[in-house]
CSV table of C-alpha atoms and ligand atoms in Angstrom, one decimal:
chain,number,residue,atom,x,y,z
B,1,MET,CA,94.1,26.9,86.6
B,2,SER,CA,92.9,25.4,89.6
B,3,PHE,CA,95.1,24.8,92.4
B,4,LYS,CA,94.5,24.9,96.4
B,5,VAL,CA,96.5,27.7,97.7
B,6,LEU,CA,98.4,26.5,101.6
B,7,LEU,CA,99.6,29.3,103.8
B,8,PRO,CA,101.4,27.5,106.7
B,9,GLU,CA,102.1,29.7,109.4
B,10,SER,CA,105.5,28.6,110.6
B,11,GLU,CA,108.3,26.6,109.3
B,12,ASP,CA,107.6,23.3,110.8
B,13,GLU,CA,103.6,23.6,109.1
B,14,LEU,CA,105.7,24.3,105.7
B,15,MET,CA,108.1,21.1,106.2
B,16,THR,CA,104.6,19.0,106.6
B,17,MET,CA,102.6,20.3,103.5
B,18,LEU,CA,106.5,20.2,101.1
B,19,MET,CA,105.5,16.4,101.7
B,20,TYR,CA,102.2,16.2,99.8
B,21,ASP,CA,102.0,15.4,96.7
B,22,ASN,CA,102.3,17.7,93.6
B,23,ALA,CA,102.9,20.7,95.7
B,24,GLU,CA,104.8,23.8,94.5
B,25,LEU,CA,106.5,26.2,97.0
B,26,MET,CA,106.0,29.8,96.0
B,27,ALA,CA,107.5,32.9,97.2
B,28,GLY,CA,106.8,35.6,95.0
B,29,GLY,CA,105.4,33.7,92.2
B,30,THR,CA,107.2,35.9,89.5
B,31,ASP,CA,108.4,32.7,88.1
B,32,LEU,CA,106.0,30.1,89.3
B,33,LEU,CA,102.4,32.0,88.4
B,34,VAL,CA,103.8,32.4,85.3
B,35,ARG,CA,105.0,28.7,84.5
B,36,ILE,CA,101.2,27.7,86.0
B,37,ARG,CA,99.4,30.0,83.5
B,38,ALA,CA,101.5,28.8,80.6
B,39,GLY,CA,100.1,25.3,81.8
B,40,LYS,CA,104.2,24.0,82.1
B,41,VAL,CA,103.1,23.2,85.5
B,42,LYS,CA,100.0,22.0,87.0
B,43,PRO,CA,100.3,21.8,90.9
B,44,ASP,CA,97.1,20.7,93.0
B,45,LYS,CA,98.3,23.0,95.4
B,46,VAL,CA,100.6,25.9,96.0
B,47,ILE,CA,102.5,26.8,98.8
B,48,SER,CA,103.0,30.5,99.8
B,49,LEU,CA,105.7,31.9,102.2
B,50,ALA,CA,103.5,34.8,102.7
B,51,LYS,CA,102.3,34.0,106.5
B,52,ILE,CA,105.4,33.0,107.6
B,53,PRO,CA,107.4,34.9,109.8
B,54,ASP,CA,111.4,36.2,110.1
B,55,MET,CA,112.0,35.5,106.4
B,56,ASP,CA,113.3,38.4,105.2
B,57,GLU,CA,116.5,38.7,107.0
B,58,ILE,CA,119.3,40.4,106.0
B,59,VAL,CA,122.2,40.2,108.5
B,60,ASP,CA,125.9,41.7,108.5
B,61,LYS,CA,127.7,38.3,109.8
B,62,GLY,CA,131.4,40.0,109.8
B,63,ASP,CA,132.8,39.0,106.8
B,64,ARG,CA,130.1,37.7,105.3
B,65,ILE,CA,126.0,38.8,104.4
B,66,ARG,CA,122.9,36.9,105.1
B,67,ILE,CA,119.7,37.3,103.5
B,68,GLY,CA,116.5,35.3,104.1
B,69,CYS,CA,114.4,33.4,101.4
B,70,LYS,CA,111.6,36.1,101.2
B,71,VAL,CA,114.3,39.1,100.6
B,72,THR,CA,113.0,40.5,97.5
B,73,HIS,CA,115.6,42.3,94.6
B,74,ALA,CA,114.5,45.5,95.6
B,75,MET,CA,114.9,44.6,99.5
B,76,ALA,CA,118.1,43.8,98.8
B,77,LEU,CA,118.9,46.8,96.7
B,78,ASN,CA,117.8,48.9,99.6
B,79,SER,CA,119.5,47.3,102.2
B,80,GLU,CA,122.4,49.5,103.6
B,81,ILE,CA,124.2,46.5,104.2
B,82,VAL,CA,124.2,44.8,101.1
B,83,GLN,CA,125.0,49.0,99.4
B,84,ARG,CA,128.1,49.1,101.5
B,85,ASN,CA,129.5,45.5,101.3
B,86,SER,CA,128.2,44.2,97.8
B,87,PRO,CA,128.4,46.8,94.9
B,88,ILE,CA,128.5,43.9,93.0
B,89,MET,CA,124.9,42.7,94.1
B,90,VAL,CA,123.5,46.3,93.6
B,91,LEU,CA,124.9,46.1,89.7
B,92,ALA,CA,123.2,42.8,89.1
B,93,LEU,CA,120.4,43.1,91.0
B,94,ARG,CA,119.3,46.9,89.0
B,95,GLU,CA,119.2,44.3,85.8
B,96,ILE,CA,116.2,42.5,87.2
B,97,GLY,CA,113.0,42.6,85.3
B,98,SER,CA,111.7,45.7,85.9
B,99,PRO,CA,110.1,47.6,89.3
B,100,GLN,CA,107.3,45.7,89.7
B,101,ILE,CA,109.4,42.4,89.1
B,102,ARG,CA,111.8,43.7,91.4
B,103,ASN,CA,109.0,44.1,94.2
B,104,ARG,CA,108.1,41.1,94.7
B,105,GLY,CA,110.8,38.6,93.2
B,106,THR,CA,113.0,37.5,95.8
B,107,ILE,CA,117.1,36.0,95.5
B,108,ALA,CA,115.8,32.4,96.3
B,109,GLY,CA,113.3,32.2,93.8
B,110,ASN,CA,115.9,33.1,91.5
B,111,ILE,CA,118.7,30.4,93.3
B,112,VAL,CA,116.1,27.7,93.0
B,113,ASN,CA,115.0,28.7,89.4
B,114,ALA,CA,118.8,27.8,88.4
B,115,SER,CA,118.6,29.3,85.1
B,116,PRO,CA,121.7,30.2,83.6
B,117,ALA,CA,120.4,33.5,83.0
B,118,GLY,CA,119.5,33.8,86.5
B,119,ASP,CA,121.4,37.5,87.2
B,120,SER,CA,121.1,37.4,90.9
B,121,LEU,CA,123.7,34.1,90.5
B,122,VAL,CA,126.2,36.0,89.0
B,123,PRO,CA,126.8,38.3,92.2
B,124,LEU,CA,126.8,35.3,93.9
B,125,TYR,CA,129.0,32.8,92.5
B,126,LEU,CA,131.7,35.5,92.5
B,127,SER,CA,131.2,36.1,96.3
B,128,ASN,CA,131.9,31.7,97.6
B,129,ALA,CA,127.8,31.9,98.1
B,130,ARG,CA,126.5,29.1,100.4
B,131,VAL,CA,123.0,27.9,100.4
B,132,ILE,CA,121.5,27.3,104.0
B,133,ILE,CA,118.8,24.2,103.4
B,134,HIS,CA,116.4,23.4,106.2
B,135,GLY,CA,114.4,20.1,105.8
B,136,PRO,CA,113.3,17.2,107.6
B,137,LYS,CA,116.5,16.7,108.8
B,138,GLY,CA,117.3,19.6,110.0
B,139,GLU,CA,120.1,22.4,108.4
B,140,ARG,CA,122.4,21.5,105.5
B,141,LYS,CA,124.9,24.2,103.6
B,142,LEU,CA,126.2,24.2,100.3
B,143,PRO,CA,128.5,26.0,98.1
B,144,ILE,CA,126.0,27.3,95.3
B,145,GLU,CA,127.8,25.4,92.8
B,146,GLU,CA,127.3,22.3,94.0
B,147,PHE,CA,123.6,23.7,94.7
B,148,ILE,CA,122.5,24.2,91.4
B,149,LYS,CA,123.0,21.3,89.1
B,150,GLY,CA,121.8,22.1,85.9
B,151,PRO,CA,118.8,24.1,84.2
B,152,GLY,CA,116.1,24.3,87.0
B,153,LYS,CA,117.5,21.0,89.0
B,154,THR,CA,119.2,21.9,92.2
B,155,ALA,CA,120.5,19.7,95.1
B,156,LEU,CA,116.8,20.1,97.2
B,157,SER,CA,115.7,17.1,98.1
B,158,MET,CA,111.9,15.9,99.2
B,159,GLY,CA,110.6,18.1,102.2
B,160,GLU,CA,113.5,20.5,101.5
B,161,TYR,CA,113.7,24.3,100.9
B,162,LEU,CA,116.0,27.1,100.7
B,163,ARG,CA,115.9,29.1,104.0
B,164,ALA,CA,118.5,32.3,103.6
B,165,VAL,CA,121.7,32.1,101.1
B,166,ASP,CA,124.9,33.8,103.1
B,167,PHE,CA,128.0,35.4,100.7
B,168,GLU,CA,131.1,36.7,101.0
B,169,LYS,CA,131.6,41.0,101.5
B,170,THR,CA,133.5,42.0,98.9
B,171,GLY,CA,133.3,46.0,99.3
B,172,ASP,CA,137.2,45.9,98.3
B,173,TRP,CA,137.2,44.6,94.5
B,174,TYR,CA,136.6,46.8,91.6
B,175,PRO,CA,133.2,45.2,90.8
B,176,VAL,CA,131.9,44.8,86.8
B,177,PHE,CA,128.5,43.6,85.3
B,178,HIS,CA,127.5,43.3,81.9
B,179,LYS,CA,124.1,42.0,80.4
B,180,VAL,CA,123.3,41.5,76.7
B,181,GLY,CA,119.9,41.3,76.3
B,182,GLN,CA,117.5,42.1,73.4
B,183,ARG,CA,116.0,44.8,74.9
B,184,THR,CA,116.9,46.7,78.1
B,185,ALA,CA,113.7,45.8,79.9
B,186,LEU,CA,112.3,42.5,81.0
B,187,ALA,CA,115.1,41.1,78.8
B,188,ILE,CA,116.2,37.5,79.4
B,189,ALA,CA,120.2,37.6,79.1
B,190,ILE,CA,121.7,36.3,76.4
B,191,ALA,CA,125.2,36.8,77.8
B,192,SER,CA,126.0,38.0,80.9
B,193,LEU,CA,129.7,38.3,82.5
B,194,GLY,CA,130.4,39.4,86.0
B,195,MET,CA,134.0,39.8,87.4
B,196,LEU,CA,135.3,41.6,90.9
B,197,ILE,CA,139.2,42.9,90.2
B,198,LYS,CA,141.9,43.7,92.1
B,199,LYS,CA,145.8,44.3,91.0
B,200,ASP,CA,147.2,40.6,91.1
B,201,LYS,CA,143.5,38.6,91.7
B,202,ILE,CA,140.3,38.3,89.7
B,203,ARG,CA,136.8,36.5,89.7
B,204,ILE,CA,135.4,35.6,86.4
B,205,VAL,CA,131.5,34.5,86.3
B,206,PHE,CA,129.3,34.0,82.8
B,207,GLY,CA,125.6,34.1,82.7
B,208,SER,CA,123.5,31.9,79.7
B,209,VAL,CA,126.5,30.9,77.9
B,210,ALA,CA,126.8,27.5,79.6
B,211,PRO,CA,123.7,24.9,81.3
B,212,THR,CA,124.4,26.5,84.7
B,213,VAL,CA,126.0,30.2,85.5
B,214,VAL,CA,129.5,29.4,85.5
B,215,ARG,CA,133.2,30.5,87.3
B,216,ALA,CA,136.1,30.4,84.9
B,217,TYR,CA,138.5,28.9,87.8
B,218,LYS,CA,141.4,28.8,85.5
B,219,ALA,CA,141.3,31.9,84.0
B,220,GLU,CA,141.4,33.2,87.5
B,221,ARG,CA,144.3,31.5,88.3
B,222,PHE,CA,146.3,32.9,85.1
B,223,TYR,CA,145.6,36.1,86.0
B,224,GLU,CA,147.1,35.4,89.6
B,225,ARG,CA,150.2,33.7,87.9
B,226,VAL,CA,150.7,37.3,85.9
B,227,ASN,CA,150.0,39.1,88.2
B,228,GLY,CA,147.4,40.8,86.6
B,229,ASP,CA,149.8,41.5,83.7
B,230,ILE,CA,147.8,40.6,81.1
B,231,THR,CA,149.3,42.2,78.0
B,232,VAL,CA,149.3,37.9,76.7
B,233,MET,CA,145.4,38.9,76.5
B,234,ASP,CA,144.6,35.7,73.7
B,235,GLU,CA,146.2,33.6,76.2
B,236,PHE,CA,143.4,34.7,79.1
B,237,LEU,CA,141.1,35.4,76.8
B,238,GLU,CA,141.2,31.3,75.7
B,239,ARG,CA,141.3,30.1,79.1
B,240,CYS,CA,137.7,32.2,79.8
B,241,LEU,CA,136.2,30.4,76.4
B,242,GLU,CA,137.2,27.1,77.8
B,243,TYR,CA,134.0,27.6,79.9
B,244,LEU,CA,131.2,28.7,77.4
B,245,SER,CA,129.2,26.0,75.9
B,246,PRO,CA,126.5,28.1,74.3
B,247,ILE,CA,123.8,27.4,72.3
B,248,ASP,CA,122.2,28.1,69.5
B,249,ASP,CA,118.4,29.1,70.3
B,250,VAL,CA,115.6,31.7,69.7
B,251,ARG,CA,117.6,34.6,71.4
B,252,ALA,CA,120.6,34.2,69.7
B,253,SER,CA,123.5,32.4,68.1
B,254,ALA,CA,125.9,30.4,70.1
B,255,TRP,CA,128.7,32.1,67.9
B,256,TYR,CA,127.0,35.2,68.9
B,257,ARG,CA,127.0,35.1,72.6
B,258,LYS,CA,130.6,33.9,72.6
B,259,GLU,CA,131.8,37.0,70.6
B,260,VAL,CA,129.7,38.9,72.9
B,261,ILE,CA,131.7,38.0,76.2
B,262,LYS,CA,134.9,38.2,73.9
B,263,ASN,CA,134.3,41.6,73.2
B,264,LEU,CA,132.4,42.1,76.9
B,265,LEU,CA,135.7,40.6,78.7
B,266,LYS,CA,138.8,42.9,75.7
B,267,ARG,CA,136.3,46.3,77.2
B,268,THR,CA,136.4,45.7,80.4
B,269,PHE,CA,140.4,45.1,80.9
B,270,ASP,CA,140.2,48.3,78.3
B,271,SER,CA,138.8,50.6,81.0
B,272,TRP,CA,140.4,48.7,84.2
B,273,ARG,CA,143.4,49.4,82.9
B,274,LYS,CA,142.8,53.0,82.3
B,275,ARG,CA,141.8,53.3,85.8
B,276,VAL,CA,145.1,51.7,87.1
B,277,LEU,CA,147.3,52.9,85.1
N,1,MET,CA,87.6,32.8,102.5
N,2,LYS,CA,86.0,36.6,103.3
N,3,LEU,CA,88.8,38.9,102.6
N,4,GLU,CA,88.9,42.7,103.9
N,5,LEU,CA,90.5,45.2,100.9
N,6,THR,CA,91.6,48.4,101.8
N,7,ILE,CA,91.3,50.2,98.4
N,8,ASN,CA,91.9,53.9,97.5
N,9,GLY,CA,91.3,53.9,101.4
N,10,ARG,CA,87.9,52.2,101.3
N,11,VAL,CA,87.4,48.9,103.0
N,12,HIS,CA,85.6,46.1,101.2
N,13,SER,CA,84.7,43.2,102.6
N,14,VAL,CA,85.1,40.3,99.8
N,15,GLU,CA,84.1,36.7,99.2
N,16,ILE,CA,87.1,35.2,97.2
N,17,ASP,CA,88.9,32.0,96.1
N,18,PRO,CA,92.2,31.3,98.1
N,19,GLY,CA,93.5,31.1,94.2
N,20,GLU,CA,92.3,34.7,93.2
N,21,MET,CA,94.4,36.8,91.7
N,22,LEU,CA,94.1,40.3,92.7
N,23,LEU,CA,93.5,41.9,89.0
N,24,ASP,CA,90.5,39.3,88.9
N,25,VAL,CA,89.3,40.7,92.6
N,26,LEU,CA,89.9,44.6,91.6
N,27,ARG,CA,87.7,43.9,88.4
N,28,ARG,CA,85.0,42.3,90.3
N,29,LEU,CA,84.4,45.0,92.4
N,30,GLY,CA,84.7,47.8,89.7
N,31,TYR,CA,88.0,49.1,89.9
N,32,LYS,CA,87.8,49.0,85.9
N,33,SER,CA,90.9,51.0,85.5
N,34,VAL,CA,93.3,48.2,86.6
N,35,ARG,CA,94.3,46.4,82.7
N,36,ARG,CA,94.2,42.8,82.2
N,37,SER,CA,96.5,41.8,78.5
N,38,CYS,CA,99.1,39.5,78.9
N,39,ASN,CA,98.5,37.8,82.2
N,40,SER,CA,101.5,37.0,82.7
N,41,ALA,CA,103.5,39.6,84.6
N,42,SER,CA,105.1,40.8,81.0
N,43,CYS,CA,103.1,44.2,80.1
N,44,GLY,CA,102.9,46.2,83.1
N,45,ASN,CA,99.1,47.0,82.4
N,46,CYS,CA,97.6,45.5,85.6
N,47,THR,CA,100.0,47.5,88.2
N,48,VAL,CA,98.5,49.2,91.0
N,49,LEU,CA,100.1,50.3,94.0
N,50,MET,CA,100.6,48.3,97.0
N,51,ASP,CA,102.3,50.7,100.3
N,52,GLY,CA,103.1,52.8,97.6
N,53,LYS,CA,104.7,50.3,95.3
N,54,PRO,CA,104.2,49.0,92.1
N,55,ILE,CA,103.2,45.6,91.8
N,56,LEU,CA,101.8,43.0,89.2
N,57,SER,CA,97.6,42.4,90.2
N,58,CYS,CA,97.9,39.5,87.4
N,59,THR,CA,100.2,37.2,89.6
N,60,THR,CA,99.3,38.5,93.0
N,61,PHE,CA,97.2,36.5,95.2
N,62,ALA,CA,94.3,38.6,96.2
N,63,ALA,CA,95.1,37.4,99.6
N,64,ARG,CA,98.3,38.8,99.8
N,65,ALA,CA,96.8,42.5,99.7
N,66,MET,CA,95.2,41.7,103.2
N,67,GLY,CA,96.5,44.4,105.8
N,68,HIS,CA,98.2,46.3,103.1
N,69,ASN,CA,96.5,49.5,101.3
N,70,ILE,CA,96.0,49.0,97.4
N,71,GLU,CA,95.6,52.3,95.5
N,72,THR,CA,94.0,51.9,91.8
N,73,VAL,CA,94.2,55.1,89.3
N,74,GLU,CA,90.0,56.1,90.2
N,75,SER,CA,91.8,57.4,93.5
N,76,LEU,CA,94.0,59.8,91.5
N,77,SER,CA,91.6,62.1,89.7
N,78,GLU,CA,89.0,63.8,92.3
N,79,ASP,CA,85.3,65.8,91.1
N,80,GLY,CA,86.4,65.5,87.1
N,81,LYS,CA,89.9,67.3,88.0
N,82,LEU,CA,92.5,65.3,86.4
N,83,HIS,CA,96.0,64.3,88.7
N,84,ASP,CA,99.2,66.5,86.9
N,85,ILE,CA,100.2,63.0,85.5
N,86,GLN,CA,97.3,62.5,83.5
N,87,GLU,CA,97.5,65.7,82.4
N,88,SER,CA,101.0,65.8,81.1
N,89,LEU,CA,100.6,62.3,79.6
N,90,LEU,CA,97.8,64.7,78.0
N,91,GLU,CA,99.5,67.2,76.6
N,92,THR,CA,102.8,65.6,75.4
N,93,GLY,CA,100.7,63.1,73.9
N,94,GLY,CA,102.0,59.9,76.1
N,95,ALA,CA,98.1,58.8,76.0
N,96,GLN,CA,97.4,57.7,72.3
N,97,CYS,CA,94.7,54.6,72.8
N,98,GLY,CA,95.0,54.9,76.5
N,99,PHE,CA,95.1,51.0,77.3
N,100,CYS,CA,98.5,50.6,79.1
N,101,ILE,CA,98.3,54.2,80.9
N,102,PRO,CA,97.0,53.4,83.9
N,103,GLY,CA,99.4,51.2,85.1
N,104,PHE,CA,101.9,53.9,83.8
N,105,VAL,CA,100.4,56.7,86.1
N,106,LEU,CA,100.9,54.3,89.2
N,107,THR,CA,104.4,53.6,88.2
N,108,THR,CA,105.4,57.2,87.6
N,109,LYS,CA,103.6,58.4,91.0
N,110,ALA,CA,105.7,55.7,92.9
N,111,LEU,CA,108.7,57.4,90.9
N,112,LEU,CA,108.2,60.7,91.7
N,113,GLU,CA,107.3,60.0,95.3
N,114,GLU,CA,110.4,58.1,95.7
N,115,ASN,CA,112.4,60.3,93.8
N,116,PRO,CA,111.3,63.8,92.9
N,117,GLU,CA,113.8,64.8,90.4
N,118,PRO,CA,114.8,62.0,88.2
N,119,THR,CA,116.5,61.9,85.2
N,120,GLU,CA,115.6,60.4,82.0
N,121,LYS,CA,117.4,57.8,82.6
N,122,GLU,CA,116.4,57.0,85.8
N,123,ILE,CA,113.1,57.6,84.6
N,124,ARG,CA,113.3,54.6,81.7
N,125,GLU,CA,114.7,52.2,84.0
N,126,ALA,CA,111.0,53.1,86.3
N,127,LEU,CA,109.4,52.3,83.7
N,128,ASN,CA,110.8,49.4,81.8
N,129,GLY,CA,108.3,47.0,83.1
N,130,ASN,CA,105.0,49.3,81.8
N,131,LEU,CA,104.8,48.3,78.1
N,132,CYS,CA,103.1,50.2,75.3
N,133,ARG,CA,101.8,49.6,72.0
N,134,CYS,CA,101.2,52.9,71.1
N,135,THR,CA,103.2,55.7,71.6
N,136,GLY,CA,107.3,54.9,71.2
N,137,TYR,CA,107.6,56.2,74.6
N,138,GLU,CA,109.6,59.3,74.1
N,139,SER,CA,106.0,61.3,75.0
N,140,GLN,CA,105.9,59.6,78.0
N,141,ILE,CA,109.1,60.1,78.9
N,142,LYS,CA,108.7,63.5,78.0
N,143,ALA,CA,105.5,64.1,79.9
N,144,VAL,CA,107.4,62.7,83.3
N,145,LEU,CA,110.0,65.2,82.8
N,146,ASN,CA,107.6,68.1,82.4
N,147,ILE,CA,105.9,66.7,85.5
N,148,THR,CA,108.8,67.4,87.7
N,149,ARG,CA,109.3,70.9,85.8
N,150,LYS,CA,105.9,71.9,86.6
N,151,ARG,CA,106.1,70.9,90.3
N,152,GLY,CA,109.1,73.5,90.2
N,153,GLY,CA,111.9,70.6,90.5
N,154,HIS,CA,115.0,70.7,88.4
N,155,VAL,CA,115.5,68.6,85.2
N,156,ASN,CA,118.3,66.9,84.6
N,157,GLU,CA,118.2,66.8,81.0
M,301,FAD,C1,108.7,39.9,83.5
M,301,FAD,C2,109.6,39.2,83.7
M,301,FAD,C3,111.0,39.5,84.1
M,301,FAD,C4,111.9,39.0,84.5
M,301,FAD,N1,113.2,39.3,84.7
M,301,FAD,C5,114.2,38.6,84.9
M,301,FAD,C6,115.5,39.0,85.1
M,301,FAD,O1,116.2,40.5,84.8
M,301,FAD,N2,116.7,38.4,85.7
M,301,FAD,C7,116.1,37.1,86.3
M,301,FAD,O2,117.4,36.8,86.9
M,301,FAD,N3,115.3,36.8,86.4
M,301,FAD,C8,114.2,37.8,85.8
M,301,FAD,N4,112.5,37.3,85.9
M,301,FAD,C9,112.3,35.8,86.6
M,301,FAD,C10,112.4,36.3,88.0
M,301,FAD,O3,111.3,37.2,88.5
M,301,FAD,C11,113.3,35.9,89.1
M,301,FAD,O4,114.0,34.7,88.9
M,301,FAD,C12,112.7,35.7,90.6
M,301,FAD,O5,113.9,36.1,91.5
M,301,FAD,C13,112.4,34.7,91.1
M,301,FAD,O6,112.0,34.9,92.1
M,301,FAD,P1,110.3,34.8,93.0
M,301,FAD,O7,110.3,34.7,94.4
M,301,FAD,O8,108.9,35.5,92.4
M,301,FAD,O9,110.0,33.0,92.8
M,301,FAD,P2,109.2,32.0,92.6
M,301,FAD,O10,108.2,32.2,91.2
M,301,FAD,O11,108.1,32.1,93.9
M,301,FAD,O12,109.3,30.3,92.4
M,301,FAD,C14,110.5,30.2,91.8
M,301,FAD,C15,110.6,29.1,91.8
M,301,FAD,O13,111.6,28.8,93.0
M,301,FAD,C16,110.9,27.7,94.2
M,301,FAD,N5,111.4,28.9,95.5
M,301,FAD,C17,111.4,29.8,95.5
M,301,FAD,N6,110.8,30.3,97.1
M,301,FAD,C18,111.9,29.0,97.4
M,301,FAD,C19,112.3,28.3,98.2
M,301,FAD,N7,112.6,29.1,99.7
M,301,FAD,N8,112.8,27.3,98.5
M,301,FAD,C20,112.4,26.1,98.1
M,301,FAD,N9,112.3,26.4,96.3
M,301,FAD,C21,111.7,27.9,96.5
M,301,FAD,C22,109.8,27.9,93.8
M,301,FAD,O14,108.5,26.8,94.3
M,301,FAD,C23,109.7,28.0,92.1
M,301,FAD,O15,110.1,26.8,91.4
M,301,FAD,C24,111.7,37.8,85.2
M,301,FAD,C25,110.2,37.4,85.8
M,301,FAD,C26,109.1,37.8,84.5
M,301,FAD,C27,107.7,37.9,84.8
M,302,FES,S1,98.3,41.7,82.8
M,302,FES,FE1,99.5,41.5,84.3
M,302,FES,S2,101.5,42.0,83.8
M,302,FES,FE2,100.6,41.5,81.9
M,303,FES,S1,98.5,54.3,74.7
M,303,FES,FE1,97.6,52.5,73.7
M,303,FES,S2,98.8,50.9,74.5
M,303,FES,FE2,100.2,52.7,75.3
């Protein structure tokens, strides 16, 4: 493990360094340093964001919230803006790692990791998040679903970095987040489910059951068509399960992952019905 | 590069390699309570407090600690007298081989500063990044509940 650590002090400097060969950007390092230790990546240079000022903003943008790329999970959890307007984000971030990991790991790092098990991605997909990218050609914005291309793959090109993410306030929805792991702590999700529910509207997102986090649009439209009256649970479930393409791996079988999602969906609707009735 | 590190209130001037982790520098300076086991952000044994918040020193660059207050367990027991968190762990048998204890004590300290009367659930959540091979955790959770009680707080069981 021998690499140089670069500490740019401005975004301009950062952009120049991102053009270097075999250099990796680092925010909290909770993923990158672990991958370096495991020998999975062997960068010559690690570019740390530590000395760049002003990248840790959490801003109320009217109907959206903007979060800078140095905002850690703990900072977002402690933010009144997030607590008030995105209970779904709070539910998901609480499930990430441990206090130590939440004090260091960033939401931006979780996004760029592009893992189907990334816990912050579930609320971000549910809240129509947009990723704000800075690079040599200026700024561009992409919906998160277009930004994340596959496991570990994003739309970032050479010299670009994720500057911030913004997402809808969803304080008036009923939030649901379930994560199934092998043990409660430090576990990567085997399957996860996030939902925002209203009487006649719904948003549904699955984690860890497809190559990326996925949003079940067809099931959302079905729910709207029947005005939230899903007495025909099976038809609704069918439309949800279309989005799952789980894999068998060391953590769980595909069959198990599907069953977990089915049961979580059923359980959620049971408690939702009790709430509404 | 040269670095000034504030550890347990004492300023150290050290020569470090920019890629060096805080864990290595702390141990080199003699703070041997900071333990290395997984070396990859998974076990919590290398936990130290940075400005009062628990972080993993095995995966934090030493350079990152500049300008911040680092706290290790060495600062807790004065004149050989144990801190009440340490006392309480001894009483419940929450310390067996002891390897995980420094990290455990610091994470607990941060928890109790933020939340002096944690519920059992909150204790479990706060400590879920501190792995222990010996105790099965029950005695450790009990130790934390006892501290609250002894400090005169209300215990929600
Ligand atoms: C013990 C442990 C438990 C964990 N538990 C969970 C969990 O429960 N749920 C979960 O979702 N994750 C978990 N993780 C994974 C990790 O902590 C999160 O993904 C975290 O959010 C990553 O953020 P970071 O700032 O540490 O990323 P880093 O490690 O700094 O970076 C991760 C990747 O993103 C890139 N990157 C970072 N910032 C930017 C940027 N601004 N622009 C472009 N690229 C960037 C880096 O180059 C790197 O490729 C866990 C990790 C560990 C070690
Ligand atoms: S040694 Fe740092 S977390 Fe295990
Ligand atoms: S007491 Fe031995 S590892 Fe915890």
